[in-house]
PDB file of C-alpha atoms and ligand atoms in Angstrom:
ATOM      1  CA  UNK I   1      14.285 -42.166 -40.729  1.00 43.00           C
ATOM      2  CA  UNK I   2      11.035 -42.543 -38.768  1.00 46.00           C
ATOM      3  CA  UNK I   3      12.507 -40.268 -36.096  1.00 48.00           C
ATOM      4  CA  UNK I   4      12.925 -37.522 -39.165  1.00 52.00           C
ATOM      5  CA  UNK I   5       9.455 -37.835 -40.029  1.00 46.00           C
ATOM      6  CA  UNK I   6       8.446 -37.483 -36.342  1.00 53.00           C
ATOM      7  CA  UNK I   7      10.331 -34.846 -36.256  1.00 53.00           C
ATOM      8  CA  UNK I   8       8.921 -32.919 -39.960  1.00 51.00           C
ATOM      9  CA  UNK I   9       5.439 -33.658 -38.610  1.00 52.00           C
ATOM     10  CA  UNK I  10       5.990 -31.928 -35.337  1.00 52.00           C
ATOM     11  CA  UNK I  11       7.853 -28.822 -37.132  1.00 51.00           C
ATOM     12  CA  UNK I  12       4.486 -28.926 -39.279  1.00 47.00           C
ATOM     13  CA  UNK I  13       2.196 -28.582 -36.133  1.00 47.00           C
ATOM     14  CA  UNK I  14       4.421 -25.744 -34.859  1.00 48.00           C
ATOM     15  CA  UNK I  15       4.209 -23.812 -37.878  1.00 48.00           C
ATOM     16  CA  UNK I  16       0.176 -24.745 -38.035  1.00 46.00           C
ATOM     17  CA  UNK I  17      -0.496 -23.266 -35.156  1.00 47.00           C
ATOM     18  CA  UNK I  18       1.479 -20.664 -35.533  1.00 46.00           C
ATOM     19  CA  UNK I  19      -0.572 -19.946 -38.837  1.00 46.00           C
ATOM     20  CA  UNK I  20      -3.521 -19.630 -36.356  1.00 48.00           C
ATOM     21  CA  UNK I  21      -4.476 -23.160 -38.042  1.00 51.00           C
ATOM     22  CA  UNK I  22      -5.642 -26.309 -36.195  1.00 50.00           C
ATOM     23  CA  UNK I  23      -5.007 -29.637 -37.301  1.00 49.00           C
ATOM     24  CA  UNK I  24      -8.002 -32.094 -37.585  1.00 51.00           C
ATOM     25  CA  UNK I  25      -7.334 -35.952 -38.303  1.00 54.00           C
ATOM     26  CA  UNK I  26      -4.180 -34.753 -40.285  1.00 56.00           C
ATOM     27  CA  UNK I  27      -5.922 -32.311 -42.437  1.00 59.00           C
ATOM     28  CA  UNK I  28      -4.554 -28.512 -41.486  1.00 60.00           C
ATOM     29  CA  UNK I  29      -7.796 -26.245 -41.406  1.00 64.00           C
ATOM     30  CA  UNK I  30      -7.663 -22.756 -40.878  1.00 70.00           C
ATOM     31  CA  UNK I  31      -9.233 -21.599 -37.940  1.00 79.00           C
ATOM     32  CA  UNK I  32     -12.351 -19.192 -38.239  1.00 89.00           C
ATOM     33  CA  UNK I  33     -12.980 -16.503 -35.946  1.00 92.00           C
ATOM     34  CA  UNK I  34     -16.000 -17.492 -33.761  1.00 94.00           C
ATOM     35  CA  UNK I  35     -17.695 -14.241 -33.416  1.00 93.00           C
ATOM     36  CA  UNK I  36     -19.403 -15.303 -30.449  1.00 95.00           C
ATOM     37  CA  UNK I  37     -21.910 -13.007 -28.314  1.00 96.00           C
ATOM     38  CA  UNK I  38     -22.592 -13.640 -24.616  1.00 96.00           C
ATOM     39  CA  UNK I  39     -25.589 -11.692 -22.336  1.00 96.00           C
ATOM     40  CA  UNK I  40     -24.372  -8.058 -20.736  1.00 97.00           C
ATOM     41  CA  UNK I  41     -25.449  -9.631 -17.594  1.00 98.00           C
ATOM     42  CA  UNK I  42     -29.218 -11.072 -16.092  1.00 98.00           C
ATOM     43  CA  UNK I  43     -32.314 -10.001 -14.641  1.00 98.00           C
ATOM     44  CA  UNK I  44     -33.899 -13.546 -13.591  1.00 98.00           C
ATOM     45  CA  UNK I  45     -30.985 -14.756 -11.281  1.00 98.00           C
ATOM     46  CA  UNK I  46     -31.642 -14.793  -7.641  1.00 98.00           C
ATOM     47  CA  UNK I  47     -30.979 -11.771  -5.001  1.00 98.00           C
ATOM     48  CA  UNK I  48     -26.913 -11.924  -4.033  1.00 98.00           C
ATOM     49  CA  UNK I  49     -27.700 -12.600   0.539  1.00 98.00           C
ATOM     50  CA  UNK I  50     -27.237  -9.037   2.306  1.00 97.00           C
ATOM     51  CA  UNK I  51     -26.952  -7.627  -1.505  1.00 97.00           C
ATOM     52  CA  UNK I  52     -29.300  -5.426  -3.386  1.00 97.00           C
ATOM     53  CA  UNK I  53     -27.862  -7.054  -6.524  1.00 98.00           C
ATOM     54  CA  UNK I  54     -28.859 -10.301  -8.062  1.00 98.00           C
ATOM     55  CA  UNK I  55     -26.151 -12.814  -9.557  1.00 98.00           C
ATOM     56  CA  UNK I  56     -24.276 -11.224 -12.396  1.00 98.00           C
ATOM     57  CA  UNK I  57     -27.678  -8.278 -12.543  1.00 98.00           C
ATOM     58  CA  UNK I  58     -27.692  -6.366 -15.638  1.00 98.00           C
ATOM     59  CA  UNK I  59     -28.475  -3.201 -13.812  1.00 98.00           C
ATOM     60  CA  UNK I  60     -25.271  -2.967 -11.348  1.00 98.00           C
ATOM     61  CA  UNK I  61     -23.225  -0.226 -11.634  1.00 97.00           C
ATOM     62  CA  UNK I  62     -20.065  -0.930 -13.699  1.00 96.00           C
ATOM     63  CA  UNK I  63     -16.725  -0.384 -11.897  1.00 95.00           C
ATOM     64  CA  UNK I  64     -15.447   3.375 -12.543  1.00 94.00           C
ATOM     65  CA  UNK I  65     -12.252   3.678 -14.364  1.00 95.00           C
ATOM     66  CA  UNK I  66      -8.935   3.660 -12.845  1.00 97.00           C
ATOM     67  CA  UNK I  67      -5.555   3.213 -15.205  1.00 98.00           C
ATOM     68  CA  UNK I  68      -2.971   1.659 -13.222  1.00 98.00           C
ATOM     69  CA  UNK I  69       0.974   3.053 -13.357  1.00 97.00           C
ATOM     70  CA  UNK I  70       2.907   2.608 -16.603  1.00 96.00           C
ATOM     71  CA  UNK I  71       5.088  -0.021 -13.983  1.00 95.00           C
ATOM     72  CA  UNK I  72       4.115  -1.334 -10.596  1.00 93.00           C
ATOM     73  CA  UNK I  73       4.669   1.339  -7.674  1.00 96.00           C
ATOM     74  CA  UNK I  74       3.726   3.935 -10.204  1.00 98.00           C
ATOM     75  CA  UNK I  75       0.618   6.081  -8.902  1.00 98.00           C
ATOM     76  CA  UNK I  76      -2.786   4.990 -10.762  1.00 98.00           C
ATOM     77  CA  UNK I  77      -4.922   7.728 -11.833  1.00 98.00           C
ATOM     78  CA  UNK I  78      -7.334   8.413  -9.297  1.00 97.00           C
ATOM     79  CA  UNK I  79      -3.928   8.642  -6.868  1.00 98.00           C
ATOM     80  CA  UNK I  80      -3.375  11.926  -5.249  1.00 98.00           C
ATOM     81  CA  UNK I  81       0.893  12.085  -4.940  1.00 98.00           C
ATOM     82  CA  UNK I  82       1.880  13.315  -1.416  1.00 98.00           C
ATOM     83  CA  UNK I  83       5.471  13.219  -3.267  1.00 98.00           C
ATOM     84  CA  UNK I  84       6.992  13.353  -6.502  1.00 97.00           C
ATOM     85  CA  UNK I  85      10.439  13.852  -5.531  1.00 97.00           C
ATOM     86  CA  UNK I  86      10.221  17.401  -6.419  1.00 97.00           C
ATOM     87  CA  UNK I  87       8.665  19.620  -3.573  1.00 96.00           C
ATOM     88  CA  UNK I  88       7.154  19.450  -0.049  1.00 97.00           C
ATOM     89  CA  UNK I  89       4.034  21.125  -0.920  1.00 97.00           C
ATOM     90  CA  UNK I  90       1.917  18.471   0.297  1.00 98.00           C
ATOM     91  CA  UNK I  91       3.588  18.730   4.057  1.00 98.00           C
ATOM     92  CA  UNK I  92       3.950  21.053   6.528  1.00 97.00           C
ATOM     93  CA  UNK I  93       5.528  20.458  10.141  1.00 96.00           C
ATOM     94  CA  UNK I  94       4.501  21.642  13.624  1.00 92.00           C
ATOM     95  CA  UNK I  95       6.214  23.981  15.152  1.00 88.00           C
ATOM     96  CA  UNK I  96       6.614  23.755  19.185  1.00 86.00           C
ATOM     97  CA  UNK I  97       3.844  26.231  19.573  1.00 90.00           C
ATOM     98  CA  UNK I  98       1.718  23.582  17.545  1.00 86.00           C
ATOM     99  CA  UNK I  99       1.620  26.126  15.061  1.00 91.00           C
ATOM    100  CA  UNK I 100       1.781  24.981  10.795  1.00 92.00           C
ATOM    101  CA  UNK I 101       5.049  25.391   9.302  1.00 94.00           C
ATOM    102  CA  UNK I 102       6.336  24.653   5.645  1.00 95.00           C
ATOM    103  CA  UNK I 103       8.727  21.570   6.227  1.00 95.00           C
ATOM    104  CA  UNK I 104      11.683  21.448   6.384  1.00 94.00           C
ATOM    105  CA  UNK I 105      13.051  17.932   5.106  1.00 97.00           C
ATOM    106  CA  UNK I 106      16.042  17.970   2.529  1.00 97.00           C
ATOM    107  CA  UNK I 107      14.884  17.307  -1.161  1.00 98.00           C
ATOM    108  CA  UNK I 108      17.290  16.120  -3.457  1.00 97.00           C
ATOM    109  CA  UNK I 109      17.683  13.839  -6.142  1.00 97.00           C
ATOM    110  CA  UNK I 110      14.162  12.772  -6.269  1.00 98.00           C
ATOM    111  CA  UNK I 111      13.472  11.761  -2.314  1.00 98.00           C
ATOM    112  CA  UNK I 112      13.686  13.390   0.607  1.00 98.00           C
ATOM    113  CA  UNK I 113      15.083  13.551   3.991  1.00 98.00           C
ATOM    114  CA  UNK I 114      14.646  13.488   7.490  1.00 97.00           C
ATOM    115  CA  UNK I 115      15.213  16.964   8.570  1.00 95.00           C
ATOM    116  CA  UNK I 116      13.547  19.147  11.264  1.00 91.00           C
ATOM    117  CA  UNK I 117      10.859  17.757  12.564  1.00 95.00           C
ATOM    118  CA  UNK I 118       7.913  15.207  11.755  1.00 97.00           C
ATOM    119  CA  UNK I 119       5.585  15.992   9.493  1.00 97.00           C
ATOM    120  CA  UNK I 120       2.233  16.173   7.978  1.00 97.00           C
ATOM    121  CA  UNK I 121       0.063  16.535   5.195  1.00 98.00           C
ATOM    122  CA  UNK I 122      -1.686  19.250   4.834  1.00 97.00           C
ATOM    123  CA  UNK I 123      -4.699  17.079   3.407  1.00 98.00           C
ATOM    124  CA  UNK I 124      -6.316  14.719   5.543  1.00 98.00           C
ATOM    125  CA  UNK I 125      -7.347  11.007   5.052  1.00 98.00           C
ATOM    126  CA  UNK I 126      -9.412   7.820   6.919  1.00 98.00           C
ATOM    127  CA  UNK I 127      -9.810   4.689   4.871  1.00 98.00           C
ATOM    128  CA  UNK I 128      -7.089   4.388   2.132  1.00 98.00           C
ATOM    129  CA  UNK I 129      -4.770   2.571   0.087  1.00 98.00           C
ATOM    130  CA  UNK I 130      -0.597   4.065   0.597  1.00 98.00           C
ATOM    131  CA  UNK I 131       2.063   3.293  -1.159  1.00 98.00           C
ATOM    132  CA  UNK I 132       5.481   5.007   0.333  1.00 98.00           C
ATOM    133  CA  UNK I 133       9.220   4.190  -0.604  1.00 98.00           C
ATOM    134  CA  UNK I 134      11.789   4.558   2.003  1.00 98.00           C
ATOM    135  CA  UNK I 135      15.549   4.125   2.494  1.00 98.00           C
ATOM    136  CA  UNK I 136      17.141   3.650   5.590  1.00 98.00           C
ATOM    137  CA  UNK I 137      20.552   5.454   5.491  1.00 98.00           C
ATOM    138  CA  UNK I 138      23.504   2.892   3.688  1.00 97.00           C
ATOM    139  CA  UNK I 139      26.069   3.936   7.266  1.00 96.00           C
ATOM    140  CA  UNK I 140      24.925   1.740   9.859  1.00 95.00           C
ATOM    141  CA  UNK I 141      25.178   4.388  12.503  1.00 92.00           C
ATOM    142  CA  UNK I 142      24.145   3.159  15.993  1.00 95.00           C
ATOM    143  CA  UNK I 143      22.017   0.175  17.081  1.00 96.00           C
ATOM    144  CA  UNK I 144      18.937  -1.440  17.491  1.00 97.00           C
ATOM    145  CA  UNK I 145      16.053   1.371  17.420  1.00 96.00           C
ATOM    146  CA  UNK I 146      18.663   3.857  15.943  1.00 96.00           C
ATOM    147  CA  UNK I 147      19.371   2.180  12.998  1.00 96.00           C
ATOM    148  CA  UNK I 148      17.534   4.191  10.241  1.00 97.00           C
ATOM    149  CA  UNK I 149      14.097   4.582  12.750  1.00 97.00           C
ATOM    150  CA  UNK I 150      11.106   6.911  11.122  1.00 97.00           C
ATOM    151  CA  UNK I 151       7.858   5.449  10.637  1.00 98.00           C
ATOM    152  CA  UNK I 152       4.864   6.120   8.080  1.00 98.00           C
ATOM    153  CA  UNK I 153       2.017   7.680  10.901  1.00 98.00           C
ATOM    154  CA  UNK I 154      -1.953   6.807  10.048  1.00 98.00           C
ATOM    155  CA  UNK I 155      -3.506   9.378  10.880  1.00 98.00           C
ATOM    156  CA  UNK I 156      -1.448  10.628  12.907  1.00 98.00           C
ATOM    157  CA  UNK I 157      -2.007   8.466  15.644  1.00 98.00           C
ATOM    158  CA  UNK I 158      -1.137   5.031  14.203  1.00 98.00           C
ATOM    159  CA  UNK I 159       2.750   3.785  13.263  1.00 98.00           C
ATOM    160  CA  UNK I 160       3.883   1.405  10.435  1.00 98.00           C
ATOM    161  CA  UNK I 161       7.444   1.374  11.598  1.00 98.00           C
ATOM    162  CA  UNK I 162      10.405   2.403   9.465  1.00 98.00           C
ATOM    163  CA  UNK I 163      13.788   1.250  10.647  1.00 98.00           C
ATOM    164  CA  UNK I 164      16.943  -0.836   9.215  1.00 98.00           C
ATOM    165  CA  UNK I 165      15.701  -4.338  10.408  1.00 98.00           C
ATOM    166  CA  UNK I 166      18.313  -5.870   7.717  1.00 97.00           C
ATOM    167  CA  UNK I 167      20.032  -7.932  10.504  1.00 96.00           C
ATOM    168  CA  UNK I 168      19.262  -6.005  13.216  1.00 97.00           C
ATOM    169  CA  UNK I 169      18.063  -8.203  16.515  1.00 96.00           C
ATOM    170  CA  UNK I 170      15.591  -5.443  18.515  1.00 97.00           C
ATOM    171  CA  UNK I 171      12.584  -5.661  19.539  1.00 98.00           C
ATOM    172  CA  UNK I 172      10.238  -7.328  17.401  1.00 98.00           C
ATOM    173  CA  UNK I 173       7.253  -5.028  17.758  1.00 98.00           C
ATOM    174  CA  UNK I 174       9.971  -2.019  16.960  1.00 98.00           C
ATOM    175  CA  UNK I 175      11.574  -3.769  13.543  1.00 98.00           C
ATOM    176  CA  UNK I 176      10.355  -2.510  10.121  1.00 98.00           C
ATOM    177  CA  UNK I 177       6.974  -3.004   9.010  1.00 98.00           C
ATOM    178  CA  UNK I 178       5.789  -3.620  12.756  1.00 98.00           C
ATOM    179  CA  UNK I 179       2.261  -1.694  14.224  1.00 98.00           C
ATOM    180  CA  UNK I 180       4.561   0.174  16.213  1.00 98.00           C
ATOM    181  CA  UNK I 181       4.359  -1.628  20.112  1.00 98.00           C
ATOM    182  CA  UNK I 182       1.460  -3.423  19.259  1.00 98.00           C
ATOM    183  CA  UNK I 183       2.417  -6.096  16.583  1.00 98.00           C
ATOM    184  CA  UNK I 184       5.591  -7.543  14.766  1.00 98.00           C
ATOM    185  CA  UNK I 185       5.262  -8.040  11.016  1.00 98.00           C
ATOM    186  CA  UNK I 186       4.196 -11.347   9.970  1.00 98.00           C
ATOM    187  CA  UNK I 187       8.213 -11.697   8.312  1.00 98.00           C
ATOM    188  CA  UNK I 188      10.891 -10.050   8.277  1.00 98.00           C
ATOM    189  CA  UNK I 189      10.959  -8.703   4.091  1.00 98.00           C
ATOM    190  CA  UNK I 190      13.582  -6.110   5.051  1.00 98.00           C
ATOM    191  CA  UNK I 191      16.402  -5.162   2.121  1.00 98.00           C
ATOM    192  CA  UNK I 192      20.260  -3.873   2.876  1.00 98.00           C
ATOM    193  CA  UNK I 193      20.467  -0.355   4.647  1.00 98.00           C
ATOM    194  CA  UNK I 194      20.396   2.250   1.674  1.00 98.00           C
ATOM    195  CA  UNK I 195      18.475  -0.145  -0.936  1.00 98.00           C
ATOM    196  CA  UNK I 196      15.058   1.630  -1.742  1.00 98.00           C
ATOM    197  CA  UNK I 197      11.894  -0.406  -0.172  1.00 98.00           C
ATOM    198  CA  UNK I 198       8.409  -0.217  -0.307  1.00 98.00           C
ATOM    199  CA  UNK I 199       5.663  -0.560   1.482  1.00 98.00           C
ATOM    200  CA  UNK I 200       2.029  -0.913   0.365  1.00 98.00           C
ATOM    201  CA  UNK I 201      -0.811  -0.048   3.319  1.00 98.00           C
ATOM    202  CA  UNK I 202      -4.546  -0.702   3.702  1.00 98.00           C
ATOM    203  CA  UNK I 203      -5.893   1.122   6.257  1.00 98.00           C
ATOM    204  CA  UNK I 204      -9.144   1.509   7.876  1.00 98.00           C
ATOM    205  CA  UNK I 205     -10.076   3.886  10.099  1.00 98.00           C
ATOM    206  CA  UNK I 206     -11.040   3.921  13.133  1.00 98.00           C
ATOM    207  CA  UNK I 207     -14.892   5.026  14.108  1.00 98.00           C
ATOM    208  CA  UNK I 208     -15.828   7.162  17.413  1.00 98.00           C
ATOM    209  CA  UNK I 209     -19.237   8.023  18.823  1.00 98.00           C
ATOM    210  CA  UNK I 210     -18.717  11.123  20.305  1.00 97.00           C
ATOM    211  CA  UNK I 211     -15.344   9.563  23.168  1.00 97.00           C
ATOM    212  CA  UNK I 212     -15.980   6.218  22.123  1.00 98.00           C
ATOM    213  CA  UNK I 213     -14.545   3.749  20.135  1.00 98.00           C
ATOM    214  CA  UNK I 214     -17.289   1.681  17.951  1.00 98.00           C
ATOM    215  CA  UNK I 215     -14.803   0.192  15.455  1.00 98.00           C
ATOM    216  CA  UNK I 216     -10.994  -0.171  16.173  1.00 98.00           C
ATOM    217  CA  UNK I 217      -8.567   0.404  12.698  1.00 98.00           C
ATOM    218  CA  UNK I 218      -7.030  -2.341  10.982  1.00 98.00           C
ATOM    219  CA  UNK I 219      -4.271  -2.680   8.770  1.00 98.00           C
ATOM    220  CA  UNK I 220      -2.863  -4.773   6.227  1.00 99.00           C
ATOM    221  CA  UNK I 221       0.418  -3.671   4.781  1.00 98.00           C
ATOM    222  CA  UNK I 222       2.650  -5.505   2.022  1.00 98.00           C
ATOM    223  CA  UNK I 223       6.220  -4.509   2.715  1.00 98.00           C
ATOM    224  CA  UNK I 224       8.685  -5.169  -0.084  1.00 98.00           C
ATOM    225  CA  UNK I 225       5.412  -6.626  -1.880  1.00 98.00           C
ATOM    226  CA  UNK I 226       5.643  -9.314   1.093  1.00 98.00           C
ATOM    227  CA  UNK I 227       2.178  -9.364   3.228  1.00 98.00           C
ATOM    228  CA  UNK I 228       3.273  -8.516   6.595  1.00 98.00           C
ATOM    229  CA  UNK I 229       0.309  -7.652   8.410  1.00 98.00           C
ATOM    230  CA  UNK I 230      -3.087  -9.082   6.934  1.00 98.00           C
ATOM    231  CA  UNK I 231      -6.475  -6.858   8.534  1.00 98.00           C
ATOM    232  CA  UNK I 232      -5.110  -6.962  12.081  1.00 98.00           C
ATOM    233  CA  UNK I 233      -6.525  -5.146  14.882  1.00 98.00           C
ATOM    234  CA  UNK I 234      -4.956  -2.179  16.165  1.00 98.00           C
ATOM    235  CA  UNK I 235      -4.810  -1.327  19.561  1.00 98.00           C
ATOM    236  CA  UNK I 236      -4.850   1.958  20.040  1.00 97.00           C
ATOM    237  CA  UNK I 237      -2.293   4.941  18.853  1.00 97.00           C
ATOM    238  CA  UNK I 238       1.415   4.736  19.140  1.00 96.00           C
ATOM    239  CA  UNK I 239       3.738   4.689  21.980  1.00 95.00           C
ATOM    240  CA  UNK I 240       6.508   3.558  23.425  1.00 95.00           C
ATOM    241  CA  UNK I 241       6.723   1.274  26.486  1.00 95.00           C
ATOM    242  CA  UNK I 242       3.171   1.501  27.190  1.00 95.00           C
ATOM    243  CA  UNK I 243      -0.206   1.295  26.186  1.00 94.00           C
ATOM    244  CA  UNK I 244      -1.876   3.883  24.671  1.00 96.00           C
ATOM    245  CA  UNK I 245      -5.639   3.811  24.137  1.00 97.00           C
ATOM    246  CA  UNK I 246      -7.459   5.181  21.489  1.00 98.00           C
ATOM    247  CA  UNK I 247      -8.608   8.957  21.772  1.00 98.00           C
ATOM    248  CA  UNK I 248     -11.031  10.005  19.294  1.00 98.00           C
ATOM    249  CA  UNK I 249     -10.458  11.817  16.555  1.00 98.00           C
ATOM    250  CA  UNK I 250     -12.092  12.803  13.196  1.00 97.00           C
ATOM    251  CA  UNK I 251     -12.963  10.478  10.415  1.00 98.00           C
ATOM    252  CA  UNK I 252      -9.653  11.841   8.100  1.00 98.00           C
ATOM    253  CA  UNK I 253      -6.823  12.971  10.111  1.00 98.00           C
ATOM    254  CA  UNK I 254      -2.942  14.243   8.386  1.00 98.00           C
ATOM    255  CA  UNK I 255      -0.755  11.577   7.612  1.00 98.00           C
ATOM    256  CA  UNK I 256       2.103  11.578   9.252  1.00 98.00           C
ATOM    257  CA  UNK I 257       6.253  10.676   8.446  1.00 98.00           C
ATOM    258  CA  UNK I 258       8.276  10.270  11.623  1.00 97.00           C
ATOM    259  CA  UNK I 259      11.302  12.628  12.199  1.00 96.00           C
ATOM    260  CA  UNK I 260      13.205  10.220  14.524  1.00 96.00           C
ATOM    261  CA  UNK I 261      16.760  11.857  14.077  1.00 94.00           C
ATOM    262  CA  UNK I 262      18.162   9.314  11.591  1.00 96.00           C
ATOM    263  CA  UNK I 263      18.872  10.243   7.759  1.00 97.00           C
ATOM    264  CA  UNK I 264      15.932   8.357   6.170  1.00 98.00           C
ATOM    265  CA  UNK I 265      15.077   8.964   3.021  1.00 98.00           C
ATOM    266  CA  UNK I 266      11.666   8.733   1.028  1.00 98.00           C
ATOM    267  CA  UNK I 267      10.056   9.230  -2.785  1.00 98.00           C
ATOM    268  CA  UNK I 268       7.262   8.045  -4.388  1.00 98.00           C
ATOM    269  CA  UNK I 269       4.499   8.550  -1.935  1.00 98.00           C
ATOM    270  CA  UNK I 270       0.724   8.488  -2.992  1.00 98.00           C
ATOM    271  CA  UNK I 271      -2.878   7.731  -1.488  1.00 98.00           C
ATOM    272  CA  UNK I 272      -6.249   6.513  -2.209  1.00 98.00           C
ATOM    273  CA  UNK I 273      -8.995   7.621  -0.799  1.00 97.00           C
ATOM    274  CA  UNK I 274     -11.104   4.144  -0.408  1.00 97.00           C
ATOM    275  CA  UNK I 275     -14.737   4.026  -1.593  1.00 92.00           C
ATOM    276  CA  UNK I 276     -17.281   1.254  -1.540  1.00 93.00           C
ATOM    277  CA  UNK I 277     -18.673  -1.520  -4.185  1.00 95.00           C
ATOM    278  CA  UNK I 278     -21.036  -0.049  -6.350  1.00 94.00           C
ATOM    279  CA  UNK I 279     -20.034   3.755  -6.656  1.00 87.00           C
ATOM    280  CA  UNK I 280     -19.509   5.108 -10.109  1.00 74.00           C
TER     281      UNK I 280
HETATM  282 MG1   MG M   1       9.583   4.991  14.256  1.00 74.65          MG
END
C-alpha cells in the first residue's frame, strides 16, 4: 500500500515537472518565466595582461558569423571546398616541364582517384584549418609503404601521411597520420583498407626573413576525430631517408595530394583560411 502511494507521488512529480511546474512543500506551483536581464558586457573591469581588452569589455568586437555543416565533416560557411566530389577544378598537376596542367585524377562516384601525377591547388594557403576524407584502396596490394601510400602536402612542402596503417607494421614515422619522417602520430586511429577516414589539420605556417627561418610550422591534426599530433614542431619539408631543411617559401603556398602510385581515393575536402581574435 505505502509502496503504491510512493509510487502515485513520484508519477505526480514526473508529470509536474513535465507541466513545467515545481513542487514546493507538497503544493504544485506553476513555474513563472523569470524574464531576467544581465549587462551586454563591462567597462570598469581591469585590462585582460598583453590584451587591449578588459574582462568581459563591452566594446570588443563580437565573433563574426560562421554556420557550421548540417552534420559534422560537412564544410561550414566561410569554407572554401577544394572538392565536392564533382570536378577537379580546384587542382591542377605539374607537368615534367614544371608546367600547370588540368589533373588528371579519376572522379567518380563522389571521390576521386589517384591518377597521373600529384597535385595542387590552384589557390594557395598558410595558416588554416583542413578537413580531407581519404580511402585507402579495400585490395591489400603490396606491403608496408605500398599499402594505400598518398599523403595530404602543406604547402607543398610539408606531409600528413596517407597510407593503410590498419595492421600494417612499417615504419612508424611512415604510418598514417605521421609528419612524414619527422614524427609518428600520437596513436594509431587507422580504420580497415577501403572504409572512408578523415582527417582534421591545423596548420601554421611557417615564417622566413628573406632565407631564414624565424618561426618553424606546427601541426595538430585529429585523424578519425582522434588527436594524433597536438602543435608539434615540424622539422623541415618532406623527405625520405634524410633530413630536409626548411627552404623558404611564401606565406600561402598550393596544397598538395600525393600521387604515390596506389589507388587512393578522396571526397570531401575543404579549407579555412585562419584569422585572428578580434576580426569582424
Ligand atoms: Mg605519402
Amino acid at each position: 500500500m505505502l509502496g503504491r502511494l510512493r509510487n502515485t507521488r513520484k508519477a505526480a512529480l514526473v508529470a509536474a515537472f513535465a507541466a513545467g511546474a515545481v513542487l514546493v512543500t507538497g503544493v504544485v506551483v506553476a513555474q513563472q518565466k523569470k524574464n531576467r536581464t544581465a549587462p551586454l558586457g563591462y567597462s570598469d573591469t581591469p585590462v585582460l595582461p598583453g590584451q587591449k581588452w578588459k574582462v568581459h569589455d563591452i566594446d570588443r568586437p563580437r565573433p563574426r558569423l560562421v554556420t557550421p555543416g548540417a552534420k559534422p565533416g560537412d564544410p561550414p560557411s566561410d569554407a572554401i571546398v577544394l572538392f565536392d566530389g564533382k570536378d577537379l577544378s580546384k587542382w591542377r598537376t605539374r607537368g615534367r616541364d614544371g608546367k600547370e596542367q588540368p589533373a588528371r585524377w579519376k572522379v567518380e562516384n563522389g571521390y576521386m582517384e589517384v591518377s597521373g601525377g600529384t597535385i595542387y591547388t590552384t589557390e594557395k594557403f598558410g595558416d588554416c584549418q583542413l578537413h580531407v576524407e581519404w580511402a585507402a584502396p579495400a585490395e591489400i596490394d603490396g606491403t608496408s609503404q605500398w599499402r594505400g601510400n598518398s599523403g595530404v602536402i602543406l604547402m607543398s612542402n610539408y606531409e600528413i601521411q596517407v597510407l593503410d596503417s590498419y595492421d600494417n607494421p612499417t615504419y612508424a614515422d611512415g604510418q598514417a597520420g605521421a609528419i612524414y619522417g619527422q614524427w609518428p602520430p600520437l596513436v594509431n586511429a587507422s580504420r580497415k583498407p577501403g572504409e572512408w577516414q578523415s582527417f582534421d589539420i591545423v596548420f601554421e605556417a611557417p615564417k622566413f626573413d628573406g632565407e631564414k627561418l624565424v618561426k618553424p610550422a606546427y601541426v595538430t591534426v585529429f585523424h578519425n576525430g582522434v588527436l594524433v599530433h597536438h602543435r608539434q614542431e615540424i622539422i623541415g619539408r618532406m623527405a625520405h631517408r634524410i633530413i630536409s631543411p626548411y627552404k623558404a617559401h611564401g606565406p600561402e603556398e598550393p596544397l598538395a595530394l600525393q600521387d604515390h602510385d596506389t589507388k587512393v581515393r578522396y571526397r570531401n575536402i575543404w579549407i579555412r583560411r585562419l584569422t585572428g581574435y578580434d576580426q569582424q
